[in-house]
PDB file of C-alpha atoms in Angstrom:
ATOM      1  CA  UNK A   1      -4.821 -36.182 -36.298  1.00  0.00           C
ATOM      2  CA  UNK A   2      -2.278 -34.748 -38.713  1.00  0.00           C
ATOM      3  CA  UNK A   3      -0.008 -31.763 -38.160  1.00  0.00           C
ATOM      4  CA  UNK A   4      -2.308 -29.199 -39.798  1.00  0.00           C
ATOM      5  CA  UNK A   5      -5.322 -30.313 -37.751  1.00  0.00           C
ATOM      6  CA  UNK A   6      -3.323 -29.982 -34.525  1.00  0.00           C
ATOM      7  CA  UNK A   7      -2.059 -26.563 -35.633  1.00  0.00           C
ATOM      8  CA  UNK A   8      -5.591 -25.359 -36.433  1.00  0.00           C
ATOM      9  CA  UNK A   9      -6.923 -26.548 -33.058  1.00  0.00           C
ATOM     10  CA  UNK A  10      -4.006 -24.947 -31.197  1.00  0.00           C
ATOM     11  CA  UNK A  11      -4.536 -21.632 -33.009  1.00  0.00           C
ATOM     12  CA  UNK A  12      -8.257 -21.688 -32.215  1.00  0.00           C
ATOM     13  CA  UNK A  13      -7.510 -22.358 -28.536  1.00  0.00           C
ATOM     14  CA  UNK A  14      -5.087 -19.419 -28.443  1.00  0.00           C
ATOM     15  CA  UNK A  15      -7.726 -17.051 -29.836  1.00  0.00           C
ATOM     16  CA  UNK A  16     -10.358 -18.374 -27.407  1.00  0.00           C
ATOM     17  CA  UNK A  17      -8.028 -18.012 -24.408  1.00  0.00           C
ATOM     18  CA  UNK A  18      -6.966 -14.495 -25.452  1.00  0.00           C
ATOM     19  CA  UNK A  19     -10.627 -13.564 -25.846  1.00  0.00           C
ATOM     20  CA  UNK A  20     -11.499 -14.890 -22.372  1.00  0.00           C
ATOM     21  CA  UNK A  21      -8.525 -13.427 -20.477  1.00  0.00           C
ATOM     22  CA  UNK A  22      -9.897  -9.860 -20.112  1.00  0.00           C
ATOM     23  CA  UNK A  23     -13.078 -11.277 -18.542  1.00  0.00           C
ATOM     24  CA  UNK A  24     -11.262 -13.698 -16.215  1.00  0.00           C
ATOM     25  CA  UNK A  25      -8.631 -11.265 -14.897  1.00  0.00           C
ATOM     26  CA  UNK A  26      -9.420  -7.683 -15.996  1.00  0.00           C
ATOM     27  CA  UNK A  27      -7.144  -6.139 -13.352  1.00  0.00           C
ATOM     28  CA  UNK A  28      -4.047  -8.006 -14.536  1.00  0.00           C
ATOM     29  CA  UNK A  29      -5.015  -7.424 -18.177  1.00  0.00           C
ATOM     30  CA  UNK A  30      -5.095  -3.624 -17.758  1.00  0.00           C
ATOM     31  CA  UNK A  31      -1.529  -3.593 -16.397  1.00  0.00           C
ATOM     32  CA  UNK A  32      -0.117  -5.105 -19.597  1.00  0.00           C
TER      33      UNK A  32
END
């Protein structure tokens, strides 16, 4: 795995996690 592949995977994970956060903890998300 080269640097760009790792960077692409990390970016995808960030978007997936940010997309899931409101569903996992909506109460904490509304406070932000």
